[in-house]
Short mmCIF file of C-alpha atoms in Angstrom, two decimals:
data_model
loop_
_atom_site.label_atom_id
_atom_site.label_comp_id
_atom_site.label_asym_id
_atom_site.label_seq_id
_atom_site.Cartn_x
_atom_site.Cartn_y
_atom_site.Cartn_z
CA UNK M 1 -65.75 -23.26 -9.30
CA UNK M 2 -62.57 -24.89 -9.45
CA UNK M 3 -61.72 -27.65 -7.31
CA UNK M 4 -58.15 -29.46 -6.88
CA UNK M 5 -57.52 -32.80 -5.12
CA UNK M 6 -53.41 -33.49 -4.37
CA UNK M 7 -53.38 -37.12 -3.01
CA UNK M 8 -50.92 -39.39 -1.06
CA UNK M 9 -48.13 -36.91 -0.36
CA UNK M 10 -46.14 -36.04 3.07
CA UNK M 11 -47.80 -32.36 4.39
CA UNK M 12 -44.99 -30.42 6.45
CA UNK M 13 -46.20 -27.73 8.18
CA UNK M 14 -43.99 -25.85 10.80
CA UNK M 15 -45.01 -28.09 13.65
CA UNK M 16 -46.06 -31.29 11.75
CA UNK M 17 -45.18 -34.12 9.03
CA UNK M 18 -47.98 -36.69 8.47
CA UNK M 19 -49.40 -38.16 5.37
CA UNK M 20 -52.74 -37.30 3.91
CA UNK M 21 -54.70 -35.02 1.33
CA UNK M 22 -55.61 -31.71 0.49
CA UNK M 23 -59.15 -30.24 -1.20
CA UNK M 24 -59.01 -27.22 -2.44
CA UNK M 25 -62.07 -25.00 -3.76
CA UNK M 26 -62.01 -21.69 -5.46
CA UNK M 27 -58.26 -20.76 -4.52
CA UNK M 28 -58.53 -21.85 -0.29
CA UNK M 29 -57.88 -25.08 1.39
CA UNK M 30 -61.22 -26.67 2.41
CA UNK M 31 -60.29 -29.83 3.54
CA UNK M 32 -56.90 -31.46 4.79
CA UNK M 33 -57.27 -35.42 6.09
CA UNK M 34 -56.44 -38.92 4.83
CA UNK M 35 -58.26 -40.65 2.23
CA UNK M 36 -60.47 -37.87 0.80
CA UNK M 37 -62.55 -39.07 -1.86
CA UNK M 38 -63.80 -35.30 -3.04
CA UNK M 39 -64.27 -35.33 -6.79
CA UNK M 40 -62.41 -32.63 -8.41
CA UNK M 41 -61.43 -30.81 -11.57
CA UNK M 42 -57.81 -32.00 -11.23
CA UNK M 43 -56.41 -34.59 -9.15
CA UNK M 44 -52.46 -34.28 -8.51
CA UNK M 45 -50.79 -37.45 -7.08
CA UNK M 46 -47.89 -36.45 -4.62
CA UNK M 47 -46.65 -39.60 -3.76
CA UNK M 48 -43.19 -39.75 -2.45
CA UNK M 49 -43.03 -35.74 -2.09
CA UNK M 50 -43.33 -33.59 0.37
CA UNK M 51 -46.24 -30.75 0.49
CA UNK M 52 -45.70 -27.84 2.37
CA UNK M 53 -47.02 -24.25 2.30
CA UNK M 54 -45.70 -21.71 -0.38
CA UNK M 55 -42.89 -19.95 0.63
CA UNK M 56 -42.44 -16.02 1.47
CA UNK M 57 -39.44 -14.04 0.59
CA UNK M 58 -40.07 -11.07 3.01
CA UNK M 59 -36.60 -9.23 1.14
CA UNK M 60 -36.72 -8.17 -2.28
CA UNK M 61 -35.67 -5.01 -3.87
CA UNK M 62 -36.93 -5.07 -7.80
CA UNK M 63 -36.15 -2.37 -9.48
CA UNK M 64 -33.62 -0.86 -7.13
CA UNK M 65 -31.67 2.02 -7.85
CA UNK M 66 -28.04 2.07 -6.70
CA UNK M 67 -26.18 5.15 -8.21
CA UNK M 68 -26.82 5.56 -11.81
CA UNK M 69 -27.74 1.60 -12.10
CA UNK M 70 -31.62 0.45 -11.56
CA UNK M 71 -31.81 -3.26 -11.12
CA UNK M 72 -34.29 -6.03 -13.15
CA UNK M 73 -38.16 -5.86 -11.71
CA UNK M 74 -40.88 -7.56 -11.57
CA UNK M 75 -40.55 -9.32 -14.92
CA UNK M 76 -38.45 -11.56 -13.02
CA UNK M 77 -40.99 -12.69 -10.62
CA UNK M 78 -41.63 -16.33 -12.12
CA UNK M 79 -38.42 -16.94 -10.89
CA UNK M 80 -39.89 -16.98 -7.40
CA UNK M 81 -43.12 -18.96 -8.34
CA UNK M 82 -40.79 -21.80 -10.20
CA UNK M 83 -38.82 -22.32 -6.98
CA UNK M 84 -41.64 -22.49 -4.64
CA UNK M 85 -41.93 -18.76 -3.18
CA UNK M 86 -45.38 -18.20 -3.88
CA UNK M 87 -45.47 -14.22 -1.84
CA UNK M 88 -42.71 -11.74 -2.02
CA UNK M 89 -42.56 -8.41 0.35
CA UNK M 90 -40.95 -5.80 -1.32
CA UNK M 91 -39.21 -2.73 -0.47
CA UNK M 92 -41.06 0.00 -2.02
CA UNK M 93 -38.83 3.22 -1.36
CA UNK M 94 -41.01 6.74 -0.65
CA UNK M 95 -39.95 9.66 -2.65
CA UNK M 96 -38.62 12.99 -0.67
CA UNK M 97 -41.51 15.10 0.27
CA UNK M 98 -43.77 12.11 -0.64
CA UNK M 99 -45.95 9.99 1.26
CA UNK M 100 -45.58 6.02 2.03
CA UNK M 101 -48.44 5.45 0.50
CA UNK M 102 -48.28 7.72 -2.20
CA UNK M 103 -45.14 6.09 -2.91
CA UNK M 104 -46.31 2.76 -2.83
CA UNK M 105 -49.10 3.49 -4.81
CA UNK M 106 -47.22 5.01 -7.92
CA UNK M 107 -45.07 1.73 -7.40
CA UNK M 108 -48.02 -0.61 -7.70
CA UNK M 109 -49.15 0.86 -10.58
CA UNK M 110 -46.02 1.60 -12.99
CA UNK M 111 -43.95 -1.67 -11.88
CA UNK M 112 -45.76 -4.15 -10.42
CA UNK M 113 -49.43 -5.02 -11.30
CA UNK M 114 -49.02 -5.70 -14.91
CA UNK M 115 -45.95 -8.01 -14.00
CA UNK M 116 -46.21 -9.91 -11.09
CA UNK M 117 -46.63 -13.38 -10.91
CA UNK M 118 -46.54 -14.04 -7.83
CA UNK M 119 -48.44 -12.47 -4.62
CA UNK M 120 -47.35 -9.37 -3.22
CA UNK M 121 -46.77 -7.07 -0.15
CA UNK M 122 -44.64 -4.10 0.47
CA UNK M 123 -42.35 -3.20 3.26
CA UNK M 124 -42.29 1.13 3.06
CA UNK M 125 -38.82 2.52 2.84
CA UNK M 126 -37.94 5.52 4.45
CA UNK M 127 -35.84 8.41 2.84
CA UNK M 128 -37.46 11.22 4.13
CA UNK M 129 -37.63 11.35 7.84
CA UNK M 130 -39.91 13.85 8.41
CA UNK M 131 -42.77 14.93 11.11
CA UNK M 132 -45.25 14.06 8.10
CA UNK M 133 -43.65 10.64 7.96
CA UNK M 134 -43.95 9.54 11.55
CA UNK M 135 -47.61 11.06 11.60
CA UNK M 136 -47.76 8.40 8.71
CA UNK M 137 -46.83 5.61 10.45
CA UNK M 138 -49.88 5.05 12.41
CA UNK M 139 -52.09 5.05 9.43
CA UNK M 140 -50.12 2.47 7.49
CA UNK M 141 -51.61 -0.24 8.70
CA UNK M 142 -54.65 1.13 6.85
CA UNK M 143 -53.17 0.96 3.40
CA UNK M 144 -52.07 -3.27 4.24
CA UNK M 145 -48.30 -1.99 5.25
CA UNK M 146 -47.60 -2.89 8.56
CA UNK M 147 -44.06 -2.88 8.28
CA UNK M 148 -41.29 -0.26 7.47
CA UNK M 149 -37.56 -0.36 7.08
CA UNK M 150 -34.79 2.53 7.47
CA UNK M 151 -31.16 2.26 6.57
CA UNK M 152 -28.66 2.61 9.72
CA UNK M 153 -25.83 2.27 6.79
CA UNK M 154 -25.23 3.92 3.18
CA UNK M 155 -23.88 7.64 4.57
CA UNK M 156 -24.39 10.35 2.54
CA UNK M 157 -26.98 8.24 0.32
CA UNK M 158 -30.79 9.33 0.71
CA UNK M 159 -31.92 6.60 2.25
CA UNK M 160 -29.62 7.20 5.25
CA UNK M 161 -31.08 7.69 8.68
CA UNK M 162 -29.64 9.00 11.32
CA UNK M 163 -30.39 7.60 15.21
CA UNK M 164 -32.80 10.31 15.83
CA UNK M 165 -34.90 9.02 13.04
CA UNK M 166 -34.96 5.42 13.65
CA UNK M 167 -35.85 6.62 17.65
CA UNK M 168 -38.99 8.66 16.37
CA UNK M 169 -39.62 5.74 13.79
CA UNK M 170 -40.10 3.44 16.66
CA UNK M 171 -42.05 5.45 19.03
CA UNK M 172 -44.76 6.03 16.61
CA UNK M 173 -44.80 2.56 15.87
CA UNK M 174 -46.02 0.65 18.70
CA UNK M 175 -49.75 2.16 19.10
CA UNK M 176 -50.28 1.19 15.57
CA UNK M 177 -48.36 -2.09 15.60
CA UNK M 178 -46.20 -1.60 12.76
CA UNK M 179 -42.77 -3.41 12.64
CA UNK M 180 -40.09 -1.04 12.62
CA UNK M 181 -37.28 -2.98 10.52
CA UNK M 182 -33.52 -1.87 10.10
CA UNK M 183 -30.61 -1.95 7.78
CA UNK M 184 -27.88 -2.16 10.68
CA UNK M 185 -24.49 -0.76 10.26
CA UNK M 186 -22.31 1.98 11.98
CA UNK M 187 -22.74 4.44 8.76
CA UNK M 188 -20.09 6.68 10.33
CA UNK M 189 -17.54 3.71 10.82
CA UNK M 190 -17.97 2.41 7.30
CA UNK M 191 -17.35 5.56 6.15
CA UNK M 192 -13.86 5.96 7.83
CA UNK M 193 -12.87 2.69 6.60
CA UNK M 194 -13.86 3.06 2.99
CA UNK M 195 -11.82 5.81 2.72
CA UNK M 196 -9.04 4.23 4.82
CA UNK M 197 -9.24 1.42 2.36
CA UNK M 198 -8.88 3.19 -0.55
CA UNK M 199 -6.26 5.42 0.46
CA UNK M 200 -4.13 1.92 1.03
CA UNK M 201 -4.81 1.03 -3.02
CA UNK M 202 -7.36 -1.43 -2.31
CA UNK M 203 -9.86 -0.87 -5.06
CA UNK M 204 -10.98 -4.57 -5.64
CA UNK M 205 -14.01 -6.07 -4.30
CA UNK M 206 -12.46 -7.24 -1.78
CA UNK M 207 -11.81 -3.92 0.08
CA UNK M 208 -15.82 -4.15 0.11
CA UNK M 209 -15.26 -6.74 3.28
CA UNK M 210 -12.41 -5.25 4.70
CA UNK M 211 -14.08 -1.64 4.99
CA UNK M 212 -17.59 -3.52 6.76
CA UNK M 213 -16.35 -6.15 9.33
CA UNK M 214 -18.14 -7.51 11.79
CA UNK M 215 -18.19 -4.89 14.30
CA UNK M 216 -19.77 -2.40 12.28
CA UNK M 217 -22.46 -4.29 12.07
CA UNK M 218 -22.65 -5.76 15.90
CA UNK M 219 -22.55 -1.77 17.17
CA UNK M 220 -25.46 -1.09 15.04
CA UNK M 221 -27.21 -4.23 16.23
CA UNK M 222 -26.51 -3.33 19.90
CA UNK M 223 -27.66 0.36 19.20
CA UNK M 224 -31.01 -0.59 17.91
CA UNK M 225 -31.72 -2.67 20.34
CA UNK M 226 -31.44 0.10 23.06
CA UNK M 227 -33.36 2.59 20.95
CA UNK M 228 -36.06 0.06 20.68
CA UNK M 229 -36.07 -0.26 24.36
CA UNK M 230 -36.02 3.58 25.10
CA UNK M 231 -39.17 3.47 22.74
CA UNK M 232 -40.49 0.25 24.08
CA UNK M 233 -40.79 -0.79 20.76
CA UNK M 234 -40.09 -3.84 18.73
CA UNK M 235 -37.58 -4.42 16.32
CA UNK M 236 -36.73 -6.53 13.45
CA UNK M 237 -33.21 -6.74 11.99
CA UNK M 238 -32.79 -7.50 8.91
CA UNK M 239 -30.13 -9.99 6.72
CA UNK M 240 -27.98 -10.73 9.78
CA UNK M 241 -24.30 -11.66 9.05
CA UNK M 242 -21.82 -11.92 12.24
CA UNK M 243 -22.08 -13.99 14.89
CA UNK M 244 -21.69 -11.11 16.68
CA UNK M 245 -24.60 -9.37 15.66
CA UNK M 246 -26.87 -12.68 16.34
CA UNK M 247 -25.46 -13.41 19.54
CA UNK M 248 -26.40 -9.50 20.58
CA UNK M 249 -30.31 -10.52 19.41
CA UNK M 250 -29.81 -13.67 21.20
CA UNK M 251 -28.93 -12.64 24.20
CA UNK M 252 -31.47 -9.04 23.84
CA UNK M 253 -33.84 -11.37 23.37
CA UNK M 254 -33.68 -13.38 26.30
CA UNK M 255 -33.49 -10.49 28.65
CA UNK M 256 -37.27 -9.03 27.40
CA UNK M 257 -36.01 -6.74 24.40
CA UNK M 258 -38.68 -7.30 21.55
CA UNK M 259 -35.70 -7.80 18.76
CA UNK M 260 -35.96 -10.48 16.05
CA UNK M 261 -33.95 -10.84 13.13
CA UNK M 262 -33.64 -12.89 9.93
CA UNK M 263 -30.59 -13.97 7.96
CA UNK M 264 -30.31 -14.61 3.83
CA UNK M 265 -29.45 -17.91 1.88
CA UNK M 266 -25.97 -16.12 0.84
CA UNK M 267 -24.83 -15.37 4.62
CA UNK M 268 -25.43 -18.94 5.18
CA UNK M 269 -23.72 -20.71 1.73
CA UNK M 270 -21.05 -18.24 0.66
CA UNK M 271 -18.27 -16.87 2.25
CA UNK M 272 -16.22 -13.98 1.99
CA UNK M 273 -13.44 -15.43 -0.05
CA UNK M 274 -15.40 -14.90 -3.23
CA UNK M 275 -14.93 -10.98 -3.11
CA UNK M 276 -11.24 -11.64 -4.00
CA UNK M 277 -11.88 -13.60 -7.27
CA UNK M 278 -10.21 -12.52 -10.07
CA UNK M 279 -11.37 -10.63 -13.10
CA UNK M 280 -13.45 -8.54 -11.31
CA UNK M 281 -15.19 -11.55 -10.68
CA UNK M 282 -15.34 -11.01 -6.84
CA UNK M 283 -18.12 -7.76 -7.55
CA UNK M 284 -20.59 -10.31 -7.88
CA UNK M 285 -20.79 -11.15 -4.68
CA UNK M 286 -20.82 -7.47 -3.15
CA UNK M 287 -23.68 -7.13 -1.11
CA UNK M 288 -24.25 -5.14 2.24
CA UNK M 289 -23.53 -6.57 5.43
CA UNK M 290 -20.69 -8.09 3.76
CA UNK M 291 -19.83 -11.77 3.02
CA UNK M 292 -18.32 -13.31 6.55
CA UNK M 293 -15.75 -16.11 7.05
CA UNK M 294 -17.03 -19.79 7.63
CA UNK M 295 -16.89 -19.43 11.39
CA UNK M 296 -20.06 -17.08 11.37
CA UNK M 297 -21.92 -19.38 8.89
CA UNK M 298 -21.71 -22.09 11.38
CA UNK M 299 -22.76 -20.07 14.16
CA UNK M 300 -25.75 -18.63 11.92
CA UNK M 301 -27.29 -21.95 11.35
CA UNK M 302 -26.51 -23.04 15.19
CA UNK M 303 -29.14 -19.76 15.68
CA UNK M 304 -31.50 -21.11 13.23
CA UNK M 305 -31.87 -24.12 14.55
CA UNK M 306 -32.02 -22.87 18.07
CA UNK M 307 -34.87 -20.48 16.77
CA UNK M 308 -32.56 -17.41 17.92
CA UNK M 309 -33.18 -15.79 14.27
CA UNK M 310 -36.56 -16.10 12.72
CA UNK M 311 -36.35 -16.09 8.95
CA UNK M 312 -34.27 -16.97 5.98
CA UNK M 313 -34.85 -14.45 3.16
CA UNK M 314 -33.28 -13.60 -0.12
CA UNK M 315 -32.50 -10.12 -0.11
CA UNK M 316 -32.86 -10.62 -4.11
CA UNK M 317 -31.39 -7.59 -6.03
CA UNK M 318 -31.14 -7.78 -9.48
CA UNK M 319 -27.90 -6.05 -10.81
CA UNK M 320 -26.38 -7.55 -13.93
CA UNK M 321 -22.20 -8.27 -13.70
CA UNK M 322 -21.48 -7.01 -17.14
CA UNK M 323 -23.22 -3.62 -16.81
CA UNK M 324 -24.43 -2.67 -13.50
CA UNK M 325 -21.55 -4.11 -11.15
CA UNK M 326 -18.72 -2.88 -13.26
CA UNK M 327 -19.41 0.85 -12.61
CA UNK M 328 -17.34 0.08 -9.56
CA UNK M 329 -14.72 -1.51 -11.70
CA UNK M 330 -12.41 1.86 -10.40
CA UNK M 331 -13.37 1.34 -6.90
CA UNK M 332 -15.45 -1.14 -4.93
CA UNK M 333 -17.48 1.88 -2.98
CA UNK M 334 -19.06 2.54 -6.48
CA UNK M 335 -20.28 -1.38 -6.78
CA UNK M 336 -24.11 -1.76 -6.97
CA UNK M 337 -24.72 -3.76 -3.87
CA UNK M 338 -26.70 -6.76 -3.99
CA UNK M 339 -26.78 -10.31 -6.03
CA UNK M 340 -30.23 -12.31 -7.17
CA UNK M 341 -31.43 -15.25 -5.06
CA UNK M 342 -35.08 -15.00 -5.73
CA UNK M 343 -34.83 -18.33 -7.31
CA UNK M 344 -32.58 -19.93 -5.24
CA UNK M 345 -33.85 -19.96 -1.86
CA UNK M 346 -35.97 -22.19 -1.08
CA UNK M 347 -33.88 -25.45 -3.06
CA UNK M 348 -30.54 -24.39 -1.65
CA UNK M 349 -31.59 -23.78 1.98
CA UNK M 350 -33.10 -27.26 1.28
CA UNK M 351 -30.10 -28.43 -0.14
CA UNK M 352 -27.77 -26.86 2.70
CA UNK M 353 -30.33 -26.74 6.09
CA UNK M 354 -32.71 -30.06 5.74
CA UNK M 355 -30.80 -32.65 3.69
CA UNK M 356 -27.56 -31.64 5.24
CA UNK M 357 -28.98 -32.14 9.24
CA UNK M 358 -28.62 -28.52 9.83
CA UNK M 359 -32.43 -27.98 10.39
CA UNK M 360 -35.62 -29.62 10.54
CA UNK M 361 -37.55 -29.63 7.75
CA UNK M 362 -40.41 -28.13 10.17
CA UNK M 363 -37.98 -25.30 10.86
CA UNK M 364 -37.58 -25.19 7.34
CA UNK M 365 -41.13 -24.66 6.53
CA UNK M 366 -41.34 -22.27 9.66
CA UNK M 367 -38.55 -19.75 8.74
CA UNK M 368 -39.22 -19.78 5.07
CA UNK M 369 -43.06 -19.69 5.09
CA UNK M 370 -44.68 -19.61 8.52
CA UNK M 371 -42.69 -16.83 10.10
CA UNK M 372 -42.46 -14.07 7.37
CA UNK M 373 -46.30 -14.49 7.29
CA UNK M 374 -46.58 -13.97 10.78
CA UNK M 375 -43.56 -11.04 10.77
CA UNK M 376 -45.57 -9.49 7.90
CA UNK M 377 -49.55 -10.07 9.12
CA UNK M 378 -50.09 -12.19 6.49
CA UNK M 379 -50.71 -15.10 8.75
CA UNK M 380 -52.85 -17.61 8.49
CA UNK M 381 -53.82 -16.43 5.05
CA UNK M 382 -50.82 -17.01 3.77
CA UNK M 383 -47.86 -19.73 5.03
CA UNK M 384 -49.67 -22.49 6.57
CA UNK M 385 -51.62 -25.49 5.33
CA UNK M 386 -54.75 -25.02 7.57
CA UNK M 387 -58.53 -24.81 6.16
CA UNK M 388 -59.20 -21.71 5.41
CA UNK M 389 -56.00 -20.83 4.04
CA UNK M 390 -54.56 -19.58 0.54
CA UNK M 391 -53.85 -22.80 -1.32
CA UNK M 392 -50.10 -21.60 -2.01
CA UNK M 393 -49.07 -24.80 -1.98
CA UNK M 394 -45.61 -26.47 -3.24
CA UNK M 395 -45.28 -30.00 -4.16
CA UNK M 396 -41.84 -30.72 -3.68
CA UNK M 397 -39.39 -33.69 -5.19
CA UNK M 398 -36.80 -34.65 -2.34
CA UNK M 399 -35.04 -37.31 -4.88
CA UNK M 400 -34.31 -34.94 -7.60
CA UNK M 401 -30.59 -34.01 -8.19
CA UNK M 402 -29.41 -31.19 -10.58
CA UNK M 403 -26.81 -28.44 -10.81
CA UNK M 404 -27.45 -24.97 -10.71
CA UNK M 405 -26.72 -22.82 -13.74
CA UNK M 406 -27.57 -19.37 -14.90
CA UNK M 407 -27.79 -20.55 -18.30
CA UNK M 408 -31.28 -21.88 -16.89
CA UNK M 409 -32.56 -19.53 -14.37
CA UNK M 410 -35.63 -17.16 -14.75
CA UNK M 411 -34.50 -14.22 -13.09
CA UNK M 412 -32.92 -12.33 -15.77
CA UNK M 413 -29.55 -11.48 -14.25
CA UNK M 414 -26.48 -12.38 -16.30
CA UNK M 415 -24.65 -14.50 -13.20
CA UNK M 416 -25.64 -17.10 -10.51
CA UNK M 417 -24.39 -16.26 -7.20
CA UNK M 418 -24.92 -20.16 -7.16
CA UNK M 419 -23.70 -21.54 -10.39
CA UNK M 420 -22.41 -24.98 -10.23
CA UNK M 421 -23.70 -25.78 -7.12
CA UNK M 422 -25.55 -29.12 -6.44
CA UNK M 423 -29.33 -28.89 -5.61
CA UNK M 424 -31.08 -31.64 -3.53
CA UNK M 425 -34.79 -31.15 -4.38
CA UNK M 426 -36.78 -28.85 -6.02
CA UNK M 427 -40.48 -27.49 -6.20
CA UNK M 428 -42.13 -30.55 -8.90
CA UNK M 429 -45.61 -28.21 -8.77
CA UNK M 430 -46.28 -24.98 -7.66
CA UNK M 431 -49.91 -23.92 -6.76
CA UNK M 432 -50.81 -20.38 -6.33
CA UNK M 433 -54.38 -19.58 -4.82
CA UNK M 434 -55.33 -23.31 -6.05
CA UNK M 435 -53.81 -22.67 -9.71
CA UNK M 436 -50.84 -24.51 -11.21
CA UNK M 437 -48.56 -22.31 -11.78
CA UNK M 438 -45.12 -23.97 -12.41
CA UNK M 439 -44.26 -27.54 -12.89
CA UNK M 440 -40.25 -28.51 -12.66
CA UNK M 441 -38.73 -25.47 -13.34
CA UNK M 442 -41.32 -23.67 -15.85
CA UNK M 443 -43.71 -20.99 -14.78
CA UNK M 444 -47.08 -22.04 -16.32
CA UNK M 445 -49.23 -18.67 -14.87
CA UNK M 446 -48.94 -14.79 -16.80
CA UNK M 447 -47.52 -12.01 -15.74
CA UNK M 448 -49.97 -10.03 -14.14
CA UNK M 449 -51.75 -12.91 -11.97
CA UNK M 450 -50.51 -11.71 -8.94
CA UNK M 451 -52.26 -10.38 -6.68
CA UNK M 452 -51.49 -7.60 -3.55
CA UNK M 453 -51.74 -8.77 0.48
CA UNK M 454 -52.84 -6.66 2.84
CA UNK M 455 -50.86 -7.05 5.97
CA UNK M 456 -52.19 -6.88 9.33
CA UNK M 457 -50.55 -4.87 12.27
CA UNK M 458 -49.07 -6.62 15.67
CA UNK M 459 -47.32 -9.14 13.41
CA UNK M 460 -44.88 -11.65 15.50
CA UNK M 461 -42.59 -9.15 16.47
CA UNK M 462 -45.07 -7.65 18.84
CA UNK M 463 -45.25 -11.08 20.50
CA UNK M 464 -43.36 -9.64 24.07
CA UNK M 465 -45.88 -6.75 24.15
#
């Protein structure tokens, strides 16, 4: 039996803020209240600090392959923990001819189980949209996988899915309570625009944004909403970037469509001009959908404040600039997409969201902790501070001031998308299932200590059905 008593903190949940103490026993929260006097193996004084649930990053890509490049894997998951993220939901790619379950099982055994520093779950990513796959969807909750993802973008890539595959997946999902996630961009539009952009002699990273304007995202989101309506199924739009796409989600939801969406840290903080940096520096910021102009960022913050978007993820992809990104030196089309962000999500969203008055502290917890737990069927085990919940707890110092540098980052990538960024606040201490695993930016745990957390079906996206 191990016990921890956290005293004198300001407890934050998605709905509350109050002074209080938390008593933890055997990895679970046993008591929450004022002036608790339980004897504990470890007592932590959280005076002057905020205490909130461990963050859940529901959108990461470890060990992801783009062309000939494979990004950094789970050995970098300590970067999540030190920043206050205690659970990661990673995208596990289906192998062609394999089931989702067998693909996830192999990935888990070969890439995850001995390296994970945080708790974890998986979304199945469809590479082989066969009839066998559609039949398997109803069984996925039995394996603790209540979500799958399909790519509407990337024409010619093995993971591109046509509308018929998206529709069939939606139709197969509803009775089982599986949530269908989509990367919503019009693949044909992008294919034409990429070719035309290159024909004009534009091969530098800025061509990525030129060939992926907001309309290609908005059109695909609109189409996804109609497909969901036809199937009478929920649909979840990952990494929303364009204000037009967000407006469609907002308006369709208001009309009764079961459509939900997230955005990501970089789409709230970084503008498209980064792609035009000299000396191929712009390649660091090539991600899909592309970065947008400031007016889109402003509208996304409004959407988060008003509840029109449901979560903030990192879309972490650890491709190194010097090796992986340079595969596209001759053409932006070949630049591996994505940037590291796992370590920055919690502190940067606090800095740009809470500290600057764009969102409340309660909305911060809802977007970064509670809603991701609900979407992925982990609530209330994860994502909240409640009696019986896992003791995944962040003790956060709002008075900390620092500068983000890649030199001090743990993500094992050769650049940070937030280099030189002023950071307000940081996770002073992080508990994972009651164990102190990080303190002041240092990881104290050991690789392989993370555990698989099975997701339950009928998550947040089924609330309208």
